[in-house]
Tab-separated table of C-alpha atoms and ligand atoms in Angstrom:
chain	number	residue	atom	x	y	z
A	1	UNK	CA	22.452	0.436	-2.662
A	2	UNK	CA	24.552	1.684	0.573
A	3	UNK	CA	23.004	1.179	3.724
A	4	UNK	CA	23.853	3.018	6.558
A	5	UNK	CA	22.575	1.496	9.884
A	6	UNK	CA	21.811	3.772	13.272
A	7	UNK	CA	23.848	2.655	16.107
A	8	UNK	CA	22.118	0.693	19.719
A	9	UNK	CA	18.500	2.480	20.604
A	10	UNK	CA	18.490	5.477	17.914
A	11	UNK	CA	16.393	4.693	15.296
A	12	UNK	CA	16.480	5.765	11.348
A	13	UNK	CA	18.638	3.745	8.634
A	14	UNK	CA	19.396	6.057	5.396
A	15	UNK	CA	19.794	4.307	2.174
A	16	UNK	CA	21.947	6.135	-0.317
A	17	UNK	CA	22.904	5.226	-3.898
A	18	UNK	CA	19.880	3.851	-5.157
A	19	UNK	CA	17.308	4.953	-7.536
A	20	UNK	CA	13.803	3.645	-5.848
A	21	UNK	CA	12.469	3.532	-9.731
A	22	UNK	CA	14.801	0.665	-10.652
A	23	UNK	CA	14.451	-1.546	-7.524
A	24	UNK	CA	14.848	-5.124	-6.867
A	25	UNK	CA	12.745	-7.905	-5.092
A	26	UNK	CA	16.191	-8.820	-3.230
A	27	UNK	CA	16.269	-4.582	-2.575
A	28	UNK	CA	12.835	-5.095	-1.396
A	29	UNK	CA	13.073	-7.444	1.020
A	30	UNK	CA	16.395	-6.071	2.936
A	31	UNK	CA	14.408	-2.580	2.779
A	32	UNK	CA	11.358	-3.969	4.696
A	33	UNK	CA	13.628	-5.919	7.329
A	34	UNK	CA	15.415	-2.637	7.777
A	35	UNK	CA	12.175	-0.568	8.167
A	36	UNK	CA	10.924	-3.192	10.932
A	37	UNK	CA	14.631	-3.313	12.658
A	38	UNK	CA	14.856	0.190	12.716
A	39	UNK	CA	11.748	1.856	12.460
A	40	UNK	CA	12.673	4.733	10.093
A	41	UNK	CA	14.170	3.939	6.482
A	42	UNK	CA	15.247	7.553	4.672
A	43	UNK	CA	15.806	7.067	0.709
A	44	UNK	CA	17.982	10.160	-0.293
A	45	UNK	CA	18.502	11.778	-3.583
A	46	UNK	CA	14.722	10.719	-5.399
A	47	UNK	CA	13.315	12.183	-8.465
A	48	UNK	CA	10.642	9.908	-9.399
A	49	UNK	CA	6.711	10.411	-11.115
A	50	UNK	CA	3.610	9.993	-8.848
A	51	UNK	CA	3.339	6.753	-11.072
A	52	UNK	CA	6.431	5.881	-10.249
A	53	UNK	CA	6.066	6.423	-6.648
A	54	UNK	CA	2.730	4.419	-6.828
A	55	UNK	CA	4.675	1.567	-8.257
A	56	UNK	CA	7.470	1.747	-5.794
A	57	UNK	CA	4.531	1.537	-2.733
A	58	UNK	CA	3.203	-1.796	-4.585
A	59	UNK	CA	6.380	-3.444	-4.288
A	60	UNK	CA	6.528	-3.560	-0.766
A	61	UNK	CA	3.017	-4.281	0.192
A	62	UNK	CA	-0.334	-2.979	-1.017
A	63	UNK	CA	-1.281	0.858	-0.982
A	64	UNK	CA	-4.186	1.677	0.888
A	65	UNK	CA	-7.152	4.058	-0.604
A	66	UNK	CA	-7.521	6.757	1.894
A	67	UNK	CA	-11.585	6.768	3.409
A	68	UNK	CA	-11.902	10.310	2.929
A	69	UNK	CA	-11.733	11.641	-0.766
A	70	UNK	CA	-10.922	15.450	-0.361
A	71	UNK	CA	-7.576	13.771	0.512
A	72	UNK	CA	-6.724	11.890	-2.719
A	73	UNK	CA	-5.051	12.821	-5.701
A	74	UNK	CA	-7.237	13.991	-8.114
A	75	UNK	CA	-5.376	11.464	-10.807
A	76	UNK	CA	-4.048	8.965	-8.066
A	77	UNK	CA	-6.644	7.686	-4.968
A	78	UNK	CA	-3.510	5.803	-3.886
A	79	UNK	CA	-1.914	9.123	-2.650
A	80	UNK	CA	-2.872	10.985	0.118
A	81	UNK	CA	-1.803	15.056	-0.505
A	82	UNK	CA	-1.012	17.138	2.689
A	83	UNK	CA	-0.377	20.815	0.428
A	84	UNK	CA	-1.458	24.239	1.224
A	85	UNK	CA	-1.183	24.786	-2.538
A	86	UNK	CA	-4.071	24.571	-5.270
A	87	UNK	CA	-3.661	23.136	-8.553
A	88	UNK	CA	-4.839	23.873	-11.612
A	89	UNK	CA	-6.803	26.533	-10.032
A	90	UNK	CA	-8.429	23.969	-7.510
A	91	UNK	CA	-8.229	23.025	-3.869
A	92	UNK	CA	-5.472	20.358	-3.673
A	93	UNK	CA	-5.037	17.430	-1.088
A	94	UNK	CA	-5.912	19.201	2.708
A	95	UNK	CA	-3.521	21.953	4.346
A	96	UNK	CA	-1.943	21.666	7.651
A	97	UNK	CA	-2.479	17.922	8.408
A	98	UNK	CA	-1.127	15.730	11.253
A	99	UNK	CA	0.542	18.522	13.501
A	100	UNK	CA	-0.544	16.651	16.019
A	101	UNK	CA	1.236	13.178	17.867
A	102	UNK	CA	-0.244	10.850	16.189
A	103	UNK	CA	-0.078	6.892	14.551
A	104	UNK	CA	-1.639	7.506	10.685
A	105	UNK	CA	-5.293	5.274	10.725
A	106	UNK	CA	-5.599	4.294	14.515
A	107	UNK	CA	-9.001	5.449	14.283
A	108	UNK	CA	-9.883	2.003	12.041
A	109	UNK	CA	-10.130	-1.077	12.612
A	110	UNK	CA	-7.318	-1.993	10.282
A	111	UNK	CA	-4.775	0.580	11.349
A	112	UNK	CA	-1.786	1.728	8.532
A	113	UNK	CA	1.218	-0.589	9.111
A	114	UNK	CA	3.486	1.078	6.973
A	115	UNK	CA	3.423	4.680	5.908
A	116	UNK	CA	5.486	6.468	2.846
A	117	UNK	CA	6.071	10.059	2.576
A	118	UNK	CA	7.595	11.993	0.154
A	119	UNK	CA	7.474	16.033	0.219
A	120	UNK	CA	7.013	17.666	-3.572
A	121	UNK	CA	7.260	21.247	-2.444
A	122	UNK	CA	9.537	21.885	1.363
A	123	UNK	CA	8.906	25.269	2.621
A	124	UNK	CA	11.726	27.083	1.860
A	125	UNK	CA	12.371	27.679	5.481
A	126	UNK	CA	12.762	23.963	7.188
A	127	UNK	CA	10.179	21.374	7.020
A	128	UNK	CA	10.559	18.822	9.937
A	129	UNK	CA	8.607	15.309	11.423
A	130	UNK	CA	9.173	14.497	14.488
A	131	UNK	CA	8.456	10.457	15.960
A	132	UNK	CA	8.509	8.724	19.483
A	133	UNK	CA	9.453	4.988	19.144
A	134	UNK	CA	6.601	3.256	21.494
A	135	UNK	CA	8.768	0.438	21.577
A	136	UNK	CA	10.885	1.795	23.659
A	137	UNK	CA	8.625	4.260	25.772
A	138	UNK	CA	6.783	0.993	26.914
A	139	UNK	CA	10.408	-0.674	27.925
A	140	UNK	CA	11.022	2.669	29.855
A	141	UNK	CA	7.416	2.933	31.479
A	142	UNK	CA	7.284	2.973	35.364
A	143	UNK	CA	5.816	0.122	37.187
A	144	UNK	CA	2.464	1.618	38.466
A	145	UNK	CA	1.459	2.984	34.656
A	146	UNK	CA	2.240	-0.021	33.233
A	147	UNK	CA	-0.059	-1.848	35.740
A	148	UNK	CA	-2.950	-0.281	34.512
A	149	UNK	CA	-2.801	-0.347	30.995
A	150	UNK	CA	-1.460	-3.776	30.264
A	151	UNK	CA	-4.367	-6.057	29.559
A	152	UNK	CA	-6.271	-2.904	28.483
A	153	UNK	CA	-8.240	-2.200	25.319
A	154	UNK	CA	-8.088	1.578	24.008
A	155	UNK	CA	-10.439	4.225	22.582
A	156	UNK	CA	-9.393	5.455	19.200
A	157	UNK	CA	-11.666	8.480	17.046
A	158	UNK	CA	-10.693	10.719	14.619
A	159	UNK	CA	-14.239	13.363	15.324
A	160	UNK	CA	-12.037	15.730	17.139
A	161	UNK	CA	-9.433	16.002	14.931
A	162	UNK	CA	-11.728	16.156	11.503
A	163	UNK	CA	-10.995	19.486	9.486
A	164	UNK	CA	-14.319	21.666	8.563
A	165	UNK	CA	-14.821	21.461	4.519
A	166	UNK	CA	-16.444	23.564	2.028
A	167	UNK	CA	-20.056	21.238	2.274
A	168	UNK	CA	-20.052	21.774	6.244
A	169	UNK	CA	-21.296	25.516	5.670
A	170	UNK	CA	-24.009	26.327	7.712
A	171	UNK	CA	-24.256	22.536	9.598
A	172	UNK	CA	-24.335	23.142	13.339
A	173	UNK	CA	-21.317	21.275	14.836
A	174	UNK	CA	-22.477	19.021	16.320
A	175	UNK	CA	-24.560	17.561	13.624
A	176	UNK	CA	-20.929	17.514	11.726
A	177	UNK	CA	-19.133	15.222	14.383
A	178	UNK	CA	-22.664	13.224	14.464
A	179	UNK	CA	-22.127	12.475	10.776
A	180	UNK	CA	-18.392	12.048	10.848
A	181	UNK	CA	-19.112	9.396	13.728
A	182	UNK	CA	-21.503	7.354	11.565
A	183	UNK	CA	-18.783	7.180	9.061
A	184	UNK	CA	-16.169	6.288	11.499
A	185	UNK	CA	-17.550	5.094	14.357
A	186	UNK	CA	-14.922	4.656	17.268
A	187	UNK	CA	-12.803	1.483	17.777
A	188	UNK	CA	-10.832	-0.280	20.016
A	189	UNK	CA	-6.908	-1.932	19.977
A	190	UNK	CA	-5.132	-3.246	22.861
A	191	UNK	CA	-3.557	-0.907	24.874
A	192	UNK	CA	-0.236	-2.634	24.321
A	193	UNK	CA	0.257	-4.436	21.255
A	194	UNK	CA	2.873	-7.099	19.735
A	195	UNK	CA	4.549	-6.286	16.323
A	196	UNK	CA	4.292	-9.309	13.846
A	197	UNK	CA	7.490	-9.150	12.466
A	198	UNK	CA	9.659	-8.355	15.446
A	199	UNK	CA	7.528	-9.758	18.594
A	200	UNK	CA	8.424	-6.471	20.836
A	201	UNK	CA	5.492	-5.200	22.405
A	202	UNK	CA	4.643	-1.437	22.186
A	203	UNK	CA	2.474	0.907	23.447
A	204	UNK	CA	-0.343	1.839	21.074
A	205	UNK	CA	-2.091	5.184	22.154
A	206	UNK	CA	-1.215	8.750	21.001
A	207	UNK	CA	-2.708	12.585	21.706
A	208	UNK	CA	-4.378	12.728	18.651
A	209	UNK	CA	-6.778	9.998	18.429
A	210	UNK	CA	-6.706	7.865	21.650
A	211	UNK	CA	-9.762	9.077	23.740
A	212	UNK	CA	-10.213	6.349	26.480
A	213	UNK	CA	-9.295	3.323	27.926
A	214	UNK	CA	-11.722	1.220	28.373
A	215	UNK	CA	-13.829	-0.426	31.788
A	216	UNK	CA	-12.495	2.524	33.504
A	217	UNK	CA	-14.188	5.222	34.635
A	218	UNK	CA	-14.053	8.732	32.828
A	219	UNK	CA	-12.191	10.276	35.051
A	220	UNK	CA	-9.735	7.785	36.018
A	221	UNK	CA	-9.609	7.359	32.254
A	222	UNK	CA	-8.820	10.914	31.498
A	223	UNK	CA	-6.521	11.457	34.468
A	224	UNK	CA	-4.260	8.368	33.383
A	225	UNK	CA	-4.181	8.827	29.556
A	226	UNK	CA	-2.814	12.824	30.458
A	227	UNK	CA	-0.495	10.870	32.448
A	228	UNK	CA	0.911	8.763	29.626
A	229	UNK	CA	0.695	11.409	27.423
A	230	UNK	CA	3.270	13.724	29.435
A	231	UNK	CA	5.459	10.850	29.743
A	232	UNK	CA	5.153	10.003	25.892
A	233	UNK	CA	5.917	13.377	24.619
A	234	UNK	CA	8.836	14.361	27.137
A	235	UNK	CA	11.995	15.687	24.912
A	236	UNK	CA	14.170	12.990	25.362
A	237	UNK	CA	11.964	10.399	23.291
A	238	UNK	CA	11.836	12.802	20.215
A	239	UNK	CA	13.404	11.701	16.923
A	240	UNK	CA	13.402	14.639	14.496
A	241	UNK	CA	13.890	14.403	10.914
A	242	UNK	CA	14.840	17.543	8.841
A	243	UNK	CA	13.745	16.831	5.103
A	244	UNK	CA	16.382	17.303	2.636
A	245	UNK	CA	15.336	17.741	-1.599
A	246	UNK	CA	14.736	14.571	-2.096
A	247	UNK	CA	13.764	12.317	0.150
A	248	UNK	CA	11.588	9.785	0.625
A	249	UNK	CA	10.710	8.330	3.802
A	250	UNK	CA	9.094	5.043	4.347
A	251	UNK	CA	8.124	4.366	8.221
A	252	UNK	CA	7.007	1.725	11.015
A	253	UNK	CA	3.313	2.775	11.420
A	254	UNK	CA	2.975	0.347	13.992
A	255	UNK	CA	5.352	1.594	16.502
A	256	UNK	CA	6.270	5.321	15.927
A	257	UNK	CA	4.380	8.061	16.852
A	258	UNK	CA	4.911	10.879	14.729
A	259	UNK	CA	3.883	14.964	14.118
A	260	UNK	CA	4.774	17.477	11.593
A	261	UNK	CA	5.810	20.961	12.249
A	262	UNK	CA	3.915	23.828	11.462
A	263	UNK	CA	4.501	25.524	7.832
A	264	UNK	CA	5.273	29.191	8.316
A	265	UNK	CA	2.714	31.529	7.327
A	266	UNK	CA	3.197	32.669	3.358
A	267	UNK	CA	5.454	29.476	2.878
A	268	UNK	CA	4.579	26.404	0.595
A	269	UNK	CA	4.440	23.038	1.348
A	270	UNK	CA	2.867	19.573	-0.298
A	271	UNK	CA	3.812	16.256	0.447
A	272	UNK	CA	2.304	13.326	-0.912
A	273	UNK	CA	1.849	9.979	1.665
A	274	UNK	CA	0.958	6.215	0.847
A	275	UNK	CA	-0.189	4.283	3.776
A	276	UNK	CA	0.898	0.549	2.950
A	277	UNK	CA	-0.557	-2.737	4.104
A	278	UNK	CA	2.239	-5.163	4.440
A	279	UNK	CA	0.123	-8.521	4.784
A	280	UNK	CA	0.781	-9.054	8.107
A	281	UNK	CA	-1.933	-8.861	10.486
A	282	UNK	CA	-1.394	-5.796	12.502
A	283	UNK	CA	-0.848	-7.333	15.426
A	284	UNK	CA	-0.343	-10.353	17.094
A	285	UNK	CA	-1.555	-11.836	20.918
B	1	FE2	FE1	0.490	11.122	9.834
């Protein structure tokens, strides 16, 4: 196993020589201190089975079963298919998912910790996920924003961002988020929370699913999250990563936002994610 290690703020270590099959407890163990240290690991070069990849998830913590079904694998409820392609002459997995900022499971009250993702088909053009490290957006936030959010609780719900399926013909939309909210009613984390494993504090919120802030009013609310959210998504807090054949990526769900590009149109793309509890609670006071 090489190792190679970002240098100061940048985050992303890249792990080379290694055949994620065939790994070892020892293996294990540096790969989830390097995933917490720097908040991106990249495993090049990987040619491994969907049991394999399974197996590979359950080494380093335990893989969660997705809530919704249309997302699972129809042989494998441990993997969660993004793919704009059908199989075996049926819809496969859900098209076009996450292009939005985003933390994977904020909406729940046990939010992802880890998340895995490894692409089976790139489009042939470029395939690309971007992240923001909250870590360090809540070292760099001004004063005055800070003020008002530390101490805070947040409003997380996934309603807005739920994609229409076949069984939705002819509901009336609003009946649709009305159902979709009794399955997943709304929840709150603190606005800034502490990482278990490294004790930095970051700033939990993103576009996609944070929706208030709570004991303000709606206004203020709104005004200030837009606020954050400008401040959040400004260029200069962008990671990107450009997927090469091969590559698995295994990430800190706790404290990187993330988005995936668009697919262009006629191109294919499928990428199968494992969202991984890693027995630490998800946060700590
Ligand atoms: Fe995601």
């Amino acid at each position: 196993m090489k190792i190679n290690q970002p240098v100061s703020e940048k985050i992303g270590a890249e792990i080379l020589e290694i055949d994620v099959a065939l790994i070892s407890e020892a293996e294990v163990n540096i790969i989830k201190k390097l995933v917490y240290d720097h908040k991106i690991v990249v495993f090049r070069g990987q040619n491994i089975s969907d049991y394999q990849y399974i197996e590979f998830a359950k080494k380093i913590g335990t893989p969660q079963i997705y809530p919704q079904e249309n997302y699972h694998h129809p042989d494998y409820p441990e993997i969660f298919v993004s793919s704009n392609v059908s199989k075996d002459g049926k819809k496969f997995g859900v098209a076009g998912t996450g292009r939005y900022w985003h933390t994977d499971c904020a909406f729940l009250d046990q939010p992802l910790p880890l998340t895995m993702l490894y692409p089976k088909v790139l489009p042939n053009s470029v395939r690309e996920t971007y992240y923001i490290d909250m870590q360090q957006v809540y070292k760099k936030l001004a004063p005055n924003l800070r003020s008002y959010i530390d101490g805070k609780y947040m409003v997380h719900e996934a309603k807005w961002r739920y994609k229409v399926q076949e069984w939705d013909i002819d509901k009336a939309i609003i009946d649709i988020l009305n159902d979709f909210e009794k399955k997943f009613p709304s929840v709150k984390h603190p606005a800034v929370i502490m990482h278990p494993a490294t004790h930095e504090k970051i700033l939990y919120m993103s576009q996609g699913f944070t929706t208030g802030i709570k004991g303000l009013d709606y206004e203020t609310s709104q005004e200030l999250l837009q606020e954050l959210f400008s401040f959040i998504e400004c260029d200069e807090h962008i990671h990107t990563h450009i997927w090469k054949e091969g590559d698995i990526l295994l990430w800190d769900n706790r404290t990187l936002n993330h988005k995936a590009s668009s697919v262009p149109k006629g191109e294919k793309s499928v990428s199968y994610r494992i969202g991984i509890y890693d027995g630490l609670p998800f946060y700590v006071s």
